[in-house]
Amino acid sequence: MRLNLQQIMHVPGASIPFAFQLDLSQEAFFGEYPISRPVTVTGHVKNVADVLMLEGEAKSLLDYTCDRCMCRFSREKAVSLHFLLAETLEGEDDDIILLDQGEVDVGELAYTAFILDMDTKHLCSEDCKGLCPGCGVNLNQAPCRCKKQADPRWAALEQLLNKN
C-alpha cells in the first residue's frame, strides 16, 4: 500500500491514517508456514515540526509447532512500526526512509518489519518440559515411562545388596 504524503509534507500537525491487511501465508520459516491469517496493519503518518513520522502496528495470530513437545499452538504476534521519512538525506543515515516522489510504500515497510521480527524458537509455554528422549512421551501430559537405568558406578554395590 503506497501513501502519497505530499499533502502533509509542509503542514505541521497534519496526519494521514492507514489500515490494510497483508497476506504472508506463503512465507516459509524453517519448513513451516506460521502466518496463515492476514497481518493487520494500522497506524498513521504525522508531520511533527516538518519531520514525517510513521507509527503503527502490524499484528496477526500465528500457528506454531512447539520446539520442545511438538504440539501445535497459536500465539498473537504484534510488531511496532516506527519510521522517520524524508525526501532527501543530508548524510548517511540508515534510520531514515526516503520517499519516492512524495510517496512511501507502507506495505513494504510493514512486511519487512514483521518478517525480521519473527522468532526462531517457538515454545508453547516457558515451562514446557518437552518429550522424553527415551520413550517419547510428552512430559507436559504424562510422566516418563522409561525404566530407570542404574548408574554403572553403583553396580558393584547393587550386587552386594541383591545377595542379601
PDB file of C-alpha atoms in Angstrom:
ATOM      1  CA  MET A   1       0.000   0.000   0.000  1.00  0.00           C
ATOM      2  CA  ARG A   2       1.523   3.253  -1.137  1.00  0.00           C
ATOM      3  CA  LEU A   3       0.698   6.521   0.654  1.00  0.00           C
ATOM      4  CA  ASN A   4       1.009   9.893  -1.037  1.00  0.00           C
ATOM      5  CA  LEU A   5       2.366  12.254   1.623  1.00  0.00           C
ATOM      6  CA  GLN A   6       2.686  15.447  -0.432  1.00  0.00           C
ATOM      7  CA  GLN A   7      -0.438  16.948   1.135  1.00  0.00           C
ATOM      8  CA  ILE A   8       1.035  16.814   4.688  1.00  0.00           C
ATOM      9  CA  MET A   9       4.743  17.427   3.956  1.00  0.00           C
ATOM     10  CA  HIS A  10       4.673  21.123   4.793  1.00  0.00           C
ATOM     11  CA  VAL A  11       1.701  21.198   7.178  1.00  0.00           C
ATOM     12  CA  PRO A  12       2.864  20.673  10.781  1.00  0.00           C
ATOM     13  CA  GLY A  13       0.388  18.614  12.779  1.00  0.00           C
ATOM     14  CA  ALA A  14      -1.247  17.078   9.696  1.00  0.00           C
ATOM     15  CA  SER A  15      -1.739  13.321   9.670  1.00  0.00           C
ATOM     16  CA  ILE A  16      -2.755  10.541   7.279  1.00  0.00           C
ATOM     17  CA  PRO A  17      -4.127   7.306   8.789  1.00  0.00           C
ATOM     18  CA  PHE A  18      -3.745   3.898   7.161  1.00  0.00           C
ATOM     19  CA  ALA A  19      -5.249   0.444   7.681  1.00  0.00           C
ATOM     20  CA  PHE A  20      -4.836  -2.611   5.473  1.00  0.00           C
ATOM     21  CA  GLN A  21      -4.026  -6.318   5.544  1.00  0.00           C
ATOM     22  CA  LEU A  22      -1.021  -8.243   4.250  1.00  0.00           C
ATOM     23  CA  ASP A  23      -1.168 -11.848   3.053  1.00  0.00           C
ATOM     24  CA  LEU A  24       2.052 -13.514   4.192  1.00  0.00           C
ATOM     25  CA  SER A  25       0.694 -17.074   4.131  1.00  0.00           C
ATOM     26  CA  GLN A  26       3.271 -18.157   1.526  1.00  0.00           C
ATOM     27  CA  GLU A  27       6.251 -17.123   3.680  1.00  0.00           C
ATOM     28  CA  ALA A  28       8.105 -20.205   4.954  1.00  0.00           C
ATOM     29  CA  PHE A  29      10.094 -20.271   8.202  1.00  0.00           C
ATOM     30  CA  PHE A  30      12.164 -23.394   8.858  1.00  0.00           C
ATOM     31  CA  GLY A  31       9.810 -25.508   6.726  1.00  0.00           C
ATOM     32  CA  GLU A  32       6.604 -24.177   8.304  1.00  0.00           C
ATOM     33  CA  TYR A  33       4.061 -21.575   7.243  1.00  0.00           C
ATOM     34  CA  PRO A  34       3.019 -19.972  10.554  1.00  0.00           C
ATOM     35  CA  ILE A  35       1.365 -16.838   9.110  1.00  0.00           C
ATOM     36  CA  SER A  36      -1.856 -18.494   7.937  1.00  0.00           C
ATOM     37  CA  ARG A  37      -4.076 -15.497   8.803  1.00  0.00           C
ATOM     38  CA  PRO A  38      -3.819 -11.960   7.360  1.00  0.00           C
ATOM     39  CA  VAL A  39      -1.482  -9.486   9.051  1.00  0.00           C
ATOM     40  CA  THR A  40      -3.478  -6.388  10.034  1.00  0.00           C
ATOM     41  CA  VAL A  41      -1.505  -3.156   9.660  1.00  0.00           C
ATOM     42  CA  THR A  42      -2.805   0.090  11.219  1.00  0.00           C
ATOM     43  CA  GLY A  43      -1.276   3.444  12.016  1.00  0.00           C
ATOM     44  CA  HIS A  44      -0.650   6.936  10.693  1.00  0.00           C
ATOM     45  CA  VAL A  45       1.964   9.217   9.188  1.00  0.00           C
ATOM     46  CA  LYS A  46       2.188  12.533  11.018  1.00  0.00           C
ATOM     47  CA  ASN A  47       4.065  15.743  10.307  1.00  0.00           C
ATOM     48  CA  VAL A  48       5.800  16.719  13.553  1.00  0.00           C
ATOM     49  CA  ALA A  49       7.689  20.013  13.080  1.00  0.00           C
ATOM     50  CA  ASP A  50       8.269  19.213   9.388  1.00  0.00           C
ATOM     51  CA  VAL A  51       9.508  15.719  10.195  1.00  0.00           C
ATOM     52  CA  LEU A  52       7.326  12.902   8.869  1.00  0.00           C
ATOM     53  CA  MET A  53       6.887  10.104  11.385  1.00  0.00           C
ATOM     54  CA  LEU A  54       5.245   6.796  10.522  1.00  0.00           C
ATOM     55  CA  GLU A  55       3.873   4.996  13.566  1.00  0.00           C
ATOM     56  CA  GLY A  56       1.721   1.911  13.649  1.00  0.00           C
ATOM     57  CA  GLU A  57       1.412  -1.774  14.346  1.00  0.00           C
ATOM     58  CA  ALA A  58       1.345  -4.994  12.347  1.00  0.00           C
ATOM     59  CA  LYS A  59      -0.284  -7.972  14.071  1.00  0.00           C
ATOM     60  CA  SER A  60      -1.638 -11.431  13.414  1.00  0.00           C
ATOM     61  CA  LEU A  61      -2.340 -14.754  15.114  1.00  0.00           C
ATOM     62  CA  LEU A  62       0.423 -17.211  14.162  1.00  0.00           C
ATOM     63  CA  ASP A  63       0.340 -21.032  14.215  1.00  0.00           C
ATOM     64  CA  TYR A  64       3.449 -22.769  15.515  1.00  0.00           C
ATOM     65  CA  THR A  65       4.770 -26.206  16.447  1.00  0.00           C
ATOM     66  CA  CYS A  66       6.480 -26.215  19.849  1.00  0.00           C
ATOM     67  CA  ASP A  67      10.206 -26.899  19.522  1.00  0.00           C
ATOM     68  CA  ARG A  68      10.214 -28.993  22.714  1.00  0.00           C
ATOM     69  CA  CYS A  69       6.988 -31.035  22.765  1.00  0.00           C
ATOM     70  CA  MET A  70       5.946 -30.850  19.079  1.00  0.00           C
ATOM     71  CA  CYS A  71       2.379 -29.731  19.963  1.00  0.00           C
ATOM     72  CA  ARG A  72       0.596 -27.189  17.753  1.00  0.00           C
ATOM     73  CA  PHE A  73      -0.330 -23.840  19.325  1.00  0.00           C
ATOM     74  CA  SER A  74      -1.312 -20.318  18.292  1.00  0.00           C
ATOM     75  CA  ARG A  75       0.081 -17.040  19.589  1.00  0.00           C
ATOM     76  CA  GLU A  76      -0.551 -13.413  18.684  1.00  0.00           C
ATOM     77  CA  LYS A  77       2.374 -11.530  17.175  1.00  0.00           C
ATOM     78  CA  ALA A  78       2.429  -7.719  17.203  1.00  0.00           C
ATOM     79  CA  VAL A  79       5.223  -5.612  15.747  1.00  0.00           C
ATOM     80  CA  SER A  80       5.518  -1.860  16.355  1.00  0.00           C
ATOM     81  CA  LEU A  81       6.255   0.289  13.341  1.00  0.00           C
ATOM     82  CA  HIS A  82       8.338   3.458  13.893  1.00  0.00           C
ATOM     83  CA  PHE A  83       9.989   5.129  10.907  1.00  0.00           C
ATOM     84  CA  LEU A  84      11.266   8.597  10.054  1.00  0.00           C
ATOM     85  CA  LEU A  85      10.553   9.629   6.464  1.00  0.00           C
ATOM     86  CA  ALA A  86      12.350  12.244   4.345  1.00  0.00           C
ATOM     87  CA  GLU A  87      12.559  13.433   0.747  1.00  0.00           C
ATOM     88  CA  THR A  88      16.359  13.731   0.815  1.00  0.00           C
ATOM     89  CA  LEU A  89      19.254  12.734   3.036  1.00  0.00           C
ATOM     90  CA  GLU A  90      21.943  15.162   4.083  1.00  0.00           C
ATOM     91  CA  GLY A  91      24.302  12.421   5.226  1.00  0.00           C
ATOM     92  CA  GLU A  92      24.269   8.680   5.546  1.00  0.00           C
ATOM     93  CA  ASP A  93      21.515   7.715   7.947  1.00  0.00           C
ATOM     94  CA  ASP A  94      20.122   4.185   7.737  1.00  0.00           C
ATOM     95  CA  ASP A  95      17.280   5.048  10.135  1.00  0.00           C
ATOM     96  CA  ILE A  96      15.529   7.392   7.687  1.00  0.00           C
ATOM     97  CA  ILE A  97      13.324   6.056   4.895  1.00  0.00           C
ATOM     98  CA  LEU A  98      13.493   8.021   1.652  1.00  0.00           C
ATOM     99  CA  LEU A  99      10.240   8.980  -0.053  1.00  0.00           C
ATOM    100  CA  ASP A 100       9.751   8.101  -3.695  1.00  0.00           C
ATOM    101  CA  GLN A 101       8.212  11.169  -5.358  1.00  0.00           C
ATOM    102  CA  GLY A 102       6.383  12.054  -2.159  1.00  0.00           C
ATOM    103  CA  GLU A 103       5.144   8.505  -1.560  1.00  0.00           C
ATOM    104  CA  VAL A 104       6.054   5.717   0.823  1.00  0.00           C
ATOM    105  CA  ASP A 105       5.230   2.022   0.466  1.00  0.00           C
ATOM    106  CA  VAL A 106       3.807   1.252   3.913  1.00  0.00           C
ATOM    107  CA  GLY A 107       3.113  -2.342   2.863  1.00  0.00           C
ATOM    108  CA  GLU A 108       6.803  -2.958   2.170  1.00  0.00           C
ATOM    109  CA  LEU A 109       7.855  -1.375   5.479  1.00  0.00           C
ATOM    110  CA  ALA A 110       5.304  -3.448   7.425  1.00  0.00           C
ATOM    111  CA  TYR A 111       6.289  -6.624   5.540  1.00  0.00           C
ATOM    112  CA  THR A 112       9.992  -6.141   6.299  1.00  0.00           C
ATOM    113  CA  ALA A 113       9.424  -5.247   9.964  1.00  0.00           C
ATOM    114  CA  PHE A 114       7.099  -8.232  10.528  1.00  0.00           C
ATOM    115  CA  ILE A 115       9.388 -10.753   8.811  1.00  0.00           C
ATOM    116  CA  LEU A 116      12.535  -9.506  10.579  1.00  0.00           C
ATOM    117  CA  ASP A 117      10.803  -9.751  13.971  1.00  0.00           C
ATOM    118  CA  MET A 118       9.830 -13.423  13.577  1.00  0.00           C
ATOM    119  CA  ASP A 119      11.081 -15.660  16.383  1.00  0.00           C
ATOM    120  CA  THR A 120      13.497 -18.511  15.700  1.00  0.00           C
ATOM    121  CA  LYS A 121      12.458 -20.554  18.748  1.00  0.00           C
ATOM    122  CA  HIS A 122       8.828 -21.417  19.470  1.00  0.00           C
ATOM    123  CA  LEU A 123       7.674 -22.720  22.849  1.00  0.00           C
ATOM    124  CA  CYS A 124       4.058 -23.442  23.782  1.00  0.00           C
ATOM    125  CA  SER A 125       4.902 -22.199  27.293  1.00  0.00           C
ATOM    126  CA  GLU A 126       8.016 -21.012  29.099  1.00  0.00           C
ATOM    127  CA  ASP A 127       7.996 -24.104  31.331  1.00  0.00           C
ATOM    128  CA  CYS A 128       7.380 -26.682  28.556  1.00  0.00           C
ATOM    129  CA  LYS A 129       9.014 -29.963  29.626  1.00  0.00           C
ATOM    130  CA  GLY A 130       9.282 -31.358  26.100  1.00  0.00           C
ATOM    131  CA  LEU A 131       9.492 -35.004  25.043  1.00  0.00           C
ATOM    132  CA  CYS A 132      11.329 -37.783  26.871  1.00  0.00           C
ATOM    133  CA  PRO A 133      14.332 -38.755  24.754  1.00  0.00           C
ATOM    134  CA  GLY A 134      13.877 -42.421  25.769  1.00  0.00           C
ATOM    135  CA  CYS A 135      10.175 -43.259  25.496  1.00  0.00           C
ATOM    136  CA  GLY A 136       8.994 -40.151  23.575  1.00  0.00           C
ATOM    137  CA  VAL A 137       6.134 -39.293  25.940  1.00  0.00           C
ATOM    138  CA  ASN A 138       5.074 -35.629  26.173  1.00  0.00           C
ATOM    139  CA  LEU A 139       6.265 -34.777  29.695  1.00  0.00           C
ATOM    140  CA  ASN A 140       3.679 -31.971  29.964  1.00  0.00           C
ATOM    141  CA  GLN A 141       0.882 -34.551  29.778  1.00  0.00           C
ATOM    142  CA  ALA A 142       2.254 -37.733  31.395  1.00  0.00           C
ATOM    143  CA  PRO A 143       5.250 -38.949  33.398  1.00  0.00           C
ATOM    144  CA  CYS A 144       8.131 -40.711  31.715  1.00  0.00           C
ATOM    145  CA  ARG A 145       7.588 -44.455  31.069  1.00  0.00           C
ATOM    146  CA  CYS A 146      11.264 -45.333  30.821  1.00  0.00           C
ATOM    147  CA  LYS A 147      12.669 -47.928  33.192  1.00  0.00           C
ATOM    148  CA  LYS A 148      15.142 -46.234  35.476  1.00  0.00           C
ATOM    149  CA  GLN A 149      18.679 -47.073  34.455  1.00  0.00           C
ATOM    150  CA  ALA A 150      21.039 -47.818  37.316  1.00  0.00           C
ATOM    151  CA  ASP A 151      24.212 -45.791  37.450  1.00  0.00           C
ATOM    152  CA  PRO A 152      27.016 -48.204  36.392  1.00  0.00           C
ATOM    153  CA  ARG A 153      29.279 -46.748  39.071  1.00  0.00           C
ATOM    154  CA  TRP A 154      26.969 -48.278  41.717  1.00  0.00           C
ATOM    155  CA  ALA A 155      26.627 -51.682  40.030  1.00  0.00           C
ATOM    156  CA  ALA A 156      29.017 -53.437  42.447  1.00  0.00           C
ATOM    157  CA  LEU A 157      27.103 -52.071  45.464  1.00  0.00           C
ATOM    158  CA  GLU A 158      23.793 -53.141  43.921  1.00  0.00           C
ATOM    159  CA  GLN A 159      25.113 -56.712  43.508  1.00  0.00           C
ATOM    160  CA  LEU A 160      26.010 -56.780  47.203  1.00  0.00           C
ATOM    161  CA  LEU A 161      22.523 -55.601  48.142  1.00  0.00           C
ATOM    162  CA  ASN A 162      20.869 -58.205  45.896  1.00  0.00           C
ATOM    163  CA  LYS A 163      22.812 -61.074  47.594  1.00  0.00           C
ATOM    164  CA  ASN A 164      21.120 -60.350  50.902  1.00  0.00           C
TER     165      ASN A 164
END
